[in-house]
Short mmCIF file of C-alpha atoms in Angstrom, two decimals:
data_model
loop_
_atom_site.label_atom_id
_atom_site.label_comp_id
_atom_site.label_asym_id
_atom_site.label_seq_id
_atom_site.Cartn_x
_atom_site.Cartn_y
_atom_site.Cartn_z
CA UNK A 1 110.02 112.65 79.96
CA UNK A 2 108.64 109.26 78.91
CA UNK A 3 105.07 108.43 79.90
CA UNK A 4 104.48 105.28 81.84
CA UNK A 5 102.49 102.53 79.99
CA UNK A 6 100.09 102.20 82.73
CA UNK A 7 98.88 105.83 81.76
CA UNK A 8 97.71 107.29 78.39
CA UNK A 9 99.17 110.76 78.44
CA UNK A 10 96.17 111.83 75.82
CA UNK A 11 93.76 111.21 78.70
CA UNK A 12 92.55 114.40 80.43
CA UNK A 13 95.26 113.89 83.19
CA UNK A 14 97.15 116.78 84.45
CA UNK A 15 100.90 116.38 83.60
CA UNK A 16 102.03 116.87 87.10
CA UNK A 17 99.54 113.85 88.09
CA UNK A 18 100.52 111.66 85.53
CA UNK A 19 103.34 108.79 85.84
CA UNK A 20 106.49 108.38 83.87
CA UNK A 21 108.96 105.55 83.32
CA UNK A 22 111.34 104.95 86.43
CA UNK A 23 114.76 103.03 85.84
CA UNK A 24 117.24 101.86 88.16
CA UNK A 25 120.23 104.61 88.37
CA UNK A 26 122.53 102.19 90.03
CA UNK A 27 123.05 99.18 92.33
CA UNK A 28 125.73 97.46 94.51
CA UNK A 29 127.06 95.20 94.55
CA UNK A 30 126.97 94.71 90.73
CA UNK A 31 125.94 90.98 90.82
CA UNK A 32 125.31 88.42 93.47
CA UNK A 33 125.82 84.70 92.33
CA UNK A 34 122.51 82.70 91.92
CA UNK A 35 120.26 85.93 92.80
CA UNK A 36 119.85 87.85 89.36
CA UNK A 37 118.65 91.55 89.74
CA UNK A 38 115.34 92.01 88.50
CA UNK A 39 115.13 95.63 87.34
CA UNK A 40 111.65 95.57 85.91
CA UNK A 41 110.34 94.16 89.45
CA UNK A 42 112.33 96.68 91.56
CA UNK A 43 111.21 99.83 89.37
CA UNK A 44 107.44 98.65 89.73
CA UNK A 45 107.62 98.01 93.46
CA UNK A 46 109.91 100.86 94.71
CA UNK A 47 107.88 103.19 92.73
CA UNK A 48 104.53 101.45 92.24
CA UNK A 49 102.78 104.28 90.61
CA UNK A 50 105.89 105.28 88.32
CA UNK A 51 108.01 108.25 88.46
CA UNK A 52 106.07 111.33 89.93
CA UNK A 53 106.88 115.16 89.49
CA UNK A 54 105.79 117.79 91.73
CA UNK A 55 106.53 121.32 92.27
CA UNK A 56 107.19 123.34 95.49
CA UNK A 57 103.20 123.92 95.96
CA UNK A 58 102.73 120.32 96.60
CA UNK A 59 103.68 117.92 99.25
CA UNK A 60 107.21 116.79 99.11
CA UNK A 61 107.45 114.66 102.16
CA UNK A 62 109.65 111.57 102.03
CA UNK A 63 107.87 108.24 102.36
CA UNK A 64 109.22 104.70 103.50
CA UNK A 65 107.56 101.55 102.63
CA UNK A 66 108.51 97.83 102.51
CA UNK A 67 107.56 95.63 99.61
CA UNK A 68 108.13 91.90 98.69
CA UNK A 69 109.68 90.28 95.75
CA UNK A 70 108.52 86.79 94.69
CA UNK A 71 110.46 84.60 92.29
CA UNK A 72 109.35 82.12 89.77
CA UNK A 73 110.50 79.26 92.13
CA UNK A 74 108.82 80.65 95.07
CA UNK A 75 111.78 82.07 96.99
CA UNK A 76 111.11 85.61 98.26
CA UNK A 77 113.15 88.70 99.08
CA UNK A 78 112.07 91.60 101.26
CA UNK A 79 112.70 95.22 99.91
CA UNK A 80 112.68 98.37 101.58
CA UNK A 81 112.12 101.75 99.77
CA UNK A 82 112.79 105.39 101.02
CA UNK A 83 111.05 107.82 98.39
CA UNK A 84 112.10 111.36 98.38
CA UNK A 85 111.84 114.21 96.03
CA UNK A 86 114.89 115.85 94.28
CA UNK A 87 114.94 119.07 92.72
CA UNK A 88 115.19 118.98 88.68
CA UNK A 89 118.11 121.11 87.45
CA UNK A 90 117.57 119.89 83.89
CA UNK A 91 116.33 122.64 81.71
CA UNK A 92 115.26 120.04 78.90
CA UNK A 93 112.95 118.37 81.63
CA UNK A 94 111.42 121.70 82.66
CA UNK A 95 110.82 122.74 79.19
CA UNK A 96 109.38 119.36 78.32
CA UNK A 97 106.97 119.40 81.27
CA UNK A 98 105.92 123.07 80.15
CA UNK A 99 105.18 121.73 76.72
CA UNK A 100 102.99 118.88 78.08
CA UNK A 101 101.11 121.02 80.09
CA UNK A 102 100.66 123.66 77.38
CA UNK A 103 99.53 120.75 74.92
CA UNK A 104 97.23 119.35 77.57
CA UNK A 105 95.45 122.61 78.28
CA UNK A 106 95.22 123.23 74.24
CA UNK A 107 93.48 119.92 73.99
CA UNK A 108 90.99 120.42 77.00
CA UNK A 109 90.10 123.77 75.27
CA UNK A 110 89.50 122.27 72.05
CA UNK A 111 87.29 119.67 73.60
CA UNK A 112 85.40 122.20 75.55
CA UNK A 113 84.60 123.99 72.17
CA UNK A 114 86.63 127.14 72.79
CA UNK A 115 89.79 128.72 71.52
CA UNK A 116 93.37 127.11 72.30
CA UNK A 117 95.04 128.90 75.21
CA UNK A 118 98.60 128.22 75.96
CA UNK A 119 100.01 128.07 79.36
CA UNK A 120 101.85 131.16 78.36
CA UNK A 121 98.45 132.82 78.27
CA UNK A 122 97.60 131.46 81.68
CA UNK A 123 100.53 132.94 83.73
CA UNK A 124 99.71 135.54 86.24
CA UNK A 125 99.15 138.99 84.50
CA UNK A 126 101.42 141.62 85.05
CA UNK A 127 100.41 144.97 86.45
CA UNK A 128 98.19 146.78 84.46
CA UNK A 129 97.13 143.91 82.18
CA UNK A 130 94.00 142.11 82.24
CA UNK A 131 93.23 138.48 82.59
CA UNK A 132 92.44 136.54 79.60
CA UNK A 133 89.04 134.69 79.22
CA UNK A 134 89.33 131.39 80.47
CA UNK A 135 85.75 130.31 80.21
CA UNK A 136 86.47 127.60 77.64
CA UNK A 137 88.28 125.74 80.22
CA UNK A 138 86.96 123.30 82.73
CA UNK A 139 86.24 124.87 86.01
CA UNK A 140 89.67 123.13 87.69
CA UNK A 141 91.62 125.18 85.13
CA UNK A 142 89.94 128.45 85.57
CA UNK A 143 91.47 131.32 87.31
CA UNK A 144 91.70 130.42 91.09
CA UNK A 145 93.78 131.69 94.19
CA UNK A 146 97.26 129.96 94.30
CA UNK A 147 96.41 128.21 97.38
CA UNK A 148 93.66 125.94 95.52
CA UNK A 149 94.19 122.42 94.51
CA UNK A 150 93.99 123.26 90.76
CA UNK A 151 96.83 126.03 91.22
CA UNK A 152 98.91 123.64 92.87
CA UNK A 153 98.74 121.39 89.95
CA UNK A 154 99.68 124.12 87.51
CA UNK A 155 103.35 124.24 86.54
CA UNK A 156 104.65 127.71 85.89
CA UNK A 157 108.00 127.25 84.08
CA UNK A 158 109.17 130.91 85.13
CA UNK A 159 108.16 130.81 88.85
CA UNK A 160 108.10 127.19 89.96
CA UNK A 161 110.71 124.63 90.63
CA UNK A 162 110.10 121.05 89.78
CA UNK A 163 110.79 118.09 91.73
CA UNK A 164 111.03 114.23 90.81
CA UNK A 165 110.86 111.24 92.90
CA UNK A 166 113.99 109.31 93.76
CA UNK A 167 114.57 106.32 96.09
CA UNK A 168 117.07 104.58 97.87
CA UNK A 169 116.24 100.87 98.37
CA UNK A 170 117.55 97.80 100.51
CA UNK A 171 117.06 94.41 99.39
CA UNK A 172 117.62 91.41 101.49
CA UNK A 173 116.44 87.95 102.81
CA UNK A 174 115.27 89.23 106.40
CA UNK A 175 112.09 91.07 107.06
CA UNK A 176 113.75 93.36 109.23
CA UNK A 177 111.66 96.38 108.77
CA UNK A 178 112.72 98.52 111.49
CA UNK A 179 116.36 98.17 111.02
CA UNK A 180 115.91 99.01 107.22
CA UNK A 181 114.09 102.23 107.99
CA UNK A 182 116.88 103.37 110.29
CA UNK A 183 119.39 102.83 107.79
CA UNK A 184 117.68 104.22 104.93
CA UNK A 185 116.68 107.38 106.63
CA UNK A 186 120.24 107.75 108.12
CA UNK A 187 121.73 107.32 104.71
CA UNK A 188 119.38 109.81 103.11
CA UNK A 189 120.65 112.37 105.88
CA UNK A 190 124.01 111.69 104.91
CA UNK A 191 123.03 112.07 101.23
CA UNK A 192 121.81 115.53 101.54
CA UNK A 193 124.39 116.55 103.83
CA UNK A 194 122.37 117.30 107.09
CA UNK A 195 124.65 115.09 108.88
CA UNK A 196 128.19 115.04 108.42
CA UNK A 197 130.68 112.85 109.94
CA UNK A 198 134.21 111.10 109.45
CA UNK A 199 132.51 107.87 108.12
CA UNK A 200 131.64 108.14 104.49
CA UNK A 201 128.38 107.03 102.96
CA UNK A 202 130.10 104.02 101.02
CA UNK A 203 131.54 103.03 104.31
CA UNK A 204 127.98 102.63 105.78
CA UNK A 205 126.77 100.56 103.05
CA UNK A 206 129.98 98.47 103.08
CA UNK A 207 129.58 97.81 106.72
CA UNK A 208 125.82 96.56 106.36
CA UNK A 209 126.35 94.36 103.56
CA UNK A 210 129.73 92.75 104.35
CA UNK A 211 130.23 93.25 108.00
CA UNK A 212 127.04 92.68 109.76
CA UNK A 213 126.28 89.05 109.45
CA UNK A 214 122.73 87.15 110.04
CA UNK A 215 122.59 86.03 113.53
CA UNK A 216 122.70 82.03 113.95
CA UNK A 217 119.19 80.36 115.08
CA UNK A 218 118.18 81.34 118.62
CA UNK A 219 120.80 84.01 118.66
CA UNK A 220 120.52 87.80 118.87
CA UNK A 221 122.91 90.30 117.02
CA UNK A 222 123.45 93.91 118.09
CA UNK A 223 124.74 96.33 115.55
CA UNK A 224 124.51 99.92 114.29
CA UNK A 225 122.38 101.42 111.35
CA UNK A 226 124.22 104.42 110.43
CA UNK A 227 125.15 105.07 114.05
CA UNK A 228 121.91 104.12 115.31
CA UNK A 229 121.84 100.83 117.46
CA UNK A 230 119.43 97.94 116.62
CA UNK A 231 118.89 94.50 117.58
CA UNK A 232 118.29 91.31 115.31
CA UNK A 233 116.93 88.08 116.13
CA UNK A 234 116.80 84.62 114.32
CA UNK A 235 114.13 82.09 115.76
CA UNK A 236 114.91 78.37 115.70
CA UNK A 237 113.00 75.85 113.96
CA UNK A 238 111.02 75.34 117.19
CA UNK A 239 110.00 78.62 117.76
CA UNK A 240 106.90 80.84 116.04
CA UNK A 241 108.08 82.23 112.74
CA UNK A 242 109.64 85.81 112.89
CA UNK A 243 107.08 88.68 112.35
CA UNK A 244 108.53 92.14 112.69
CA UNK A 245 105.37 93.92 111.99
CA UNK A 246 103.47 94.60 115.33
CA UNK A 247 100.18 92.84 115.57
CA UNK A 248 99.04 95.68 117.93
CA UNK A 249 99.19 98.03 114.61
CA UNK A 250 97.00 95.50 112.91
CA UNK A 251 94.03 95.56 115.76
CA UNK A 252 94.51 99.45 115.65
CA UNK A 253 93.34 99.36 111.95
CA UNK A 254 90.94 96.37 111.60
CA UNK A 255 88.21 95.65 114.31
CA UNK A 256 88.65 92.22 115.67
CA UNK A 257 85.47 90.86 114.10
CA UNK A 258 87.08 92.14 110.70
CA UNK A 259 90.20 90.34 111.48
CA UNK A 260 88.27 86.99 112.09
CA UNK A 261 86.44 87.57 108.94
CA UNK A 262 89.42 88.21 106.89
CA UNK A 263 91.26 85.22 108.49
CA UNK A 264 88.11 82.91 107.51
CA UNK A 265 88.60 83.86 103.94
CA UNK A 266 92.19 83.17 103.80
CA UNK A 267 91.74 79.89 105.26
CA UNK A 268 89.16 78.94 102.70
CA UNK A 269 91.52 80.28 100.12
CA UNK A 270 89.37 83.04 98.60
CA UNK A 271 90.57 85.81 96.73
CA UNK A 272 91.40 88.71 99.20
CA UNK A 273 91.98 92.25 98.16
CA UNK A 274 93.52 94.96 100.45
CA UNK A 275 93.04 98.42 99.72
CA UNK A 276 94.60 101.53 101.43
CA UNK A 277 96.00 104.64 100.82
CA UNK A 278 99.46 103.91 102.42
CA UNK A 279 101.92 101.14 100.94
CA UNK A 280 103.14 100.42 104.49
CA UNK A 281 99.49 99.44 105.65
CA UNK A 282 99.20 96.98 102.79
CA UNK A 283 102.22 95.15 103.77
CA UNK A 284 101.20 95.46 107.60
CA UNK A 285 97.89 93.55 107.31
CA UNK A 286 99.19 91.19 104.58
CA UNK A 287 102.15 89.98 106.52
CA UNK A 288 100.25 89.99 109.73
CA UNK A 289 97.30 87.91 108.36
CA UNK A 290 99.92 85.20 106.84
CA UNK A 291 101.75 84.89 110.36
CA UNK A 292 98.12 84.31 112.11
CA UNK A 293 97.74 81.30 109.58
CA UNK A 294 100.42 79.41 111.39
CA UNK A 295 101.01 76.30 111.61
CA UNK A 296 99.42 76.83 107.87
CA UNK A 297 101.38 78.62 105.01
CA UNK A 298 99.75 80.57 102.08
CA UNK A 299 100.99 78.98 98.95
CA UNK A 300 99.02 80.72 96.47
CA UNK A 301 99.35 84.15 94.86
CA UNK A 302 100.74 86.58 97.26
CA UNK A 303 101.24 90.32 96.13
CA UNK A 304 101.10 92.71 99.07
CA UNK A 305 101.85 95.71 96.87
CA UNK A 306 100.16 95.31 93.44
CA UNK A 307 102.01 97.65 90.85
CA UNK A 308 99.55 99.88 88.93
CA UNK A 309 100.73 98.30 85.80
CA UNK A 310 99.81 94.90 86.69
CA UNK A 311 96.12 95.78 87.98
CA UNK A 312 95.15 93.25 85.41
CA UNK A 313 96.33 90.35 87.64
CA UNK A 314 93.10 91.05 89.64
CA UNK A 315 91.34 89.18 87.02
CA UNK A 316 93.04 85.90 87.62
CA UNK A 317 90.88 82.83 88.43
CA UNK A 318 92.83 81.55 91.27
CA UNK A 319 93.16 82.31 95.15
CA UNK A 320 95.27 85.18 95.86
CA UNK A 321 96.18 88.02 98.50
CA UNK A 322 96.78 91.17 96.65
CA UNK A 323 97.34 94.89 98.03
CA UNK A 324 96.18 97.73 95.97
CA UNK A 325 97.13 101.33 96.48
CA UNK A 326 94.23 103.73 96.01
CA UNK A 327 93.20 107.21 97.16
CA UNK A 328 89.75 107.51 98.65
CA UNK A 329 88.34 108.89 95.42
CA UNK A 330 89.79 106.19 93.31
CA UNK A 331 88.22 103.36 95.78
CA UNK A 332 84.74 104.32 94.49
CA UNK A 333 85.76 103.38 90.95
CA UNK A 334 86.83 99.63 92.47
CA UNK A 335 83.98 97.15 91.28
CA UNK A 336 83.63 93.74 92.05
CA UNK A 337 81.84 91.19 89.75
CA UNK A 338 78.85 89.57 91.39
CA UNK A 339 80.23 86.23 90.85
CA UNK A 340 83.37 86.80 92.30
CA UNK A 341 84.44 84.80 95.24
CA UNK A 342 86.31 87.87 96.73
CA UNK A 343 87.05 89.54 100.22
CA UNK A 344 87.46 93.27 100.14
CA UNK A 345 89.07 95.12 102.77
CA UNK A 346 89.38 98.85 103.08
CA UNK A 347 92.12 99.21 105.44
CA UNK A 348 91.90 102.83 105.78
CA UNK A 349 88.22 102.74 107.38
CA UNK A 350 88.31 99.14 108.91
CA UNK A 351 85.78 98.10 106.42
CA UNK A 352 85.04 94.64 105.02
CA UNK A 353 83.04 93.04 102.47
CA UNK A 354 83.14 89.08 102.18
CA UNK A 355 81.45 86.79 99.89
CA UNK A 356 77.81 86.12 100.90
CA UNK A 357 78.13 82.29 101.27
CA UNK A 358 81.16 82.79 103.53
CA UNK A 359 80.74 80.13 106.39
CA UNK A 360 80.65 81.52 109.99
CA UNK A 361 83.98 80.96 111.94
CA UNK A 362 83.54 78.25 114.61
CA UNK A 363 82.56 79.98 118.04
CA UNK A 364 83.29 83.34 116.32
CA UNK A 365 81.34 85.21 118.96
CA UNK A 366 83.16 83.94 121.96
CA UNK A 367 86.62 84.40 120.09
CA UNK A 368 85.86 87.84 119.10
CA UNK A 369 84.81 88.67 122.74
CA UNK A 370 88.09 87.05 124.06
CA UNK A 371 90.12 89.24 121.48
CA UNK A 372 88.38 92.49 122.51
CA UNK A 373 89.02 91.72 126.16
CA UNK A 374 92.67 90.75 125.45
CA UNK A 375 93.09 94.20 123.54
CA UNK A 376 91.47 96.19 126.34
CA UNK A 377 94.17 94.62 128.62
CA UNK A 378 96.89 96.05 126.56
CA UNK A 379 95.03 99.43 126.63
CA UNK A 380 94.21 99.16 122.80
CA UNK A 381 90.74 100.11 121.76
CA UNK A 382 89.93 98.54 118.21
CA UNK A 383 88.05 100.78 115.75
CA UNK A 384 84.28 100.09 115.18
CA UNK A 385 83.25 97.73 112.45
CA UNK A 386 82.12 99.12 109.15
CA UNK A 387 80.52 97.60 106.04
CA UNK A 388 81.40 98.63 102.49
CA UNK A 389 78.53 99.78 100.70
CA UNK A 390 77.41 97.20 98.05
#
C-alpha cells in the first residue's frame, strides 16, 4: 500500500479512511493517433479521492459519475466512471493494512499519554478473558458495539474481509451520460458473471468502439449498449448545443432564485465554487449552467470535479467554475477570504453565498416568478431558498 500525496499517513486518520495511490491497470485501444492518454488525469478524475479500502462492515455500493478532461489546447473529452469494490485476496496487502492500523493505534495511545496497545490487544476477547484497558485511547477507539461507526472503521485481520475500489471507465468526445451508464453497468454485470451470454465482454467493447459511429448532424442513431437499446442524437449548427443532463434535475436541486444568482455570477465572470457530496451533482449543475449561458461560452478555467490533490487550484486569481466533493462535516471547514470575489453553492441543500457587490439580475423578480410558474406546469416544485451561514 502506497499513501496518496494528498494525505499524510502520520496524521490521525484511520487507515481505512485514508486514500492511497491509484494506477491505470489497462486500457483499450493501446493508443489513438493525436490523442495521448493522460494516465495522471484519469487516475485523479476516476478516483478523485484516491484508492479507498473498506471492509464488509462498511457501504460497498457501486457508484457511477461522469467527469471532464480539458487539455492544454482547450479540447475536451468526456469520461464516465463506474466504481465498485473488489475483494482483496493478497495476504501482503491485508497484513500491511493490519500493520498500518497497529501503528496508528500505537501513535494515538502515545499521544494520549498512555501505554502502547496494538490491534492484537484490541480484538474481541475470547470466552473467559477480560477486556484490556483502553482508556488511553480516544473515545472513538474505545470498546464499542460492532454496529458503531468506530467499529466499522476497525479492521480485524482475523475476521474481516478487505475490499478495494476499482473502476471501469469510458472516455469519448460525446457527453452521452445515459448510454455510458448503461454500457458500464452492463459491462460490470458481465464482469462479475451475474449475466452470462454467448457474446463475450471483449465483443461488447469492440462493438461500441468500432461499430457504433457518431451520427451525422441532424440525425439520430439507434444502437445497443450491452443488449440495452439506446438513441443518440447529434444537433446541427443551427440547433441548440447538445445537453444530456436534464434541466429538471437542476431545478430540483436549486431554487430558481438561486439559479438566477448563480447565472449572474457566471455571466459576470466571478469565481464559482460548487460543493456537493455527490460527483454526479457537481457535473449536473456545472454543465447545466454552462448550457444556460448560450449563446455565450465559458472560456475560463472549468473543472467540474476538482481532485483532492489539486485543491490548491482554488487559490488561482482567475475566473473559474470548479466543483469540490465534500461531506457535510468537511463543508464546515471550507473558508472563503473576505476579499474573494467568489460564489459558493452548496448543491446538497440548495444554498448560495454570492459576493456582496453582486449586481441585481435585470428584472430578476419577474424572471424568477415566471420560472416558478413554468416549473409548476411541469409538476416540479423547487426546493426553498437557503443562505449559507457567513
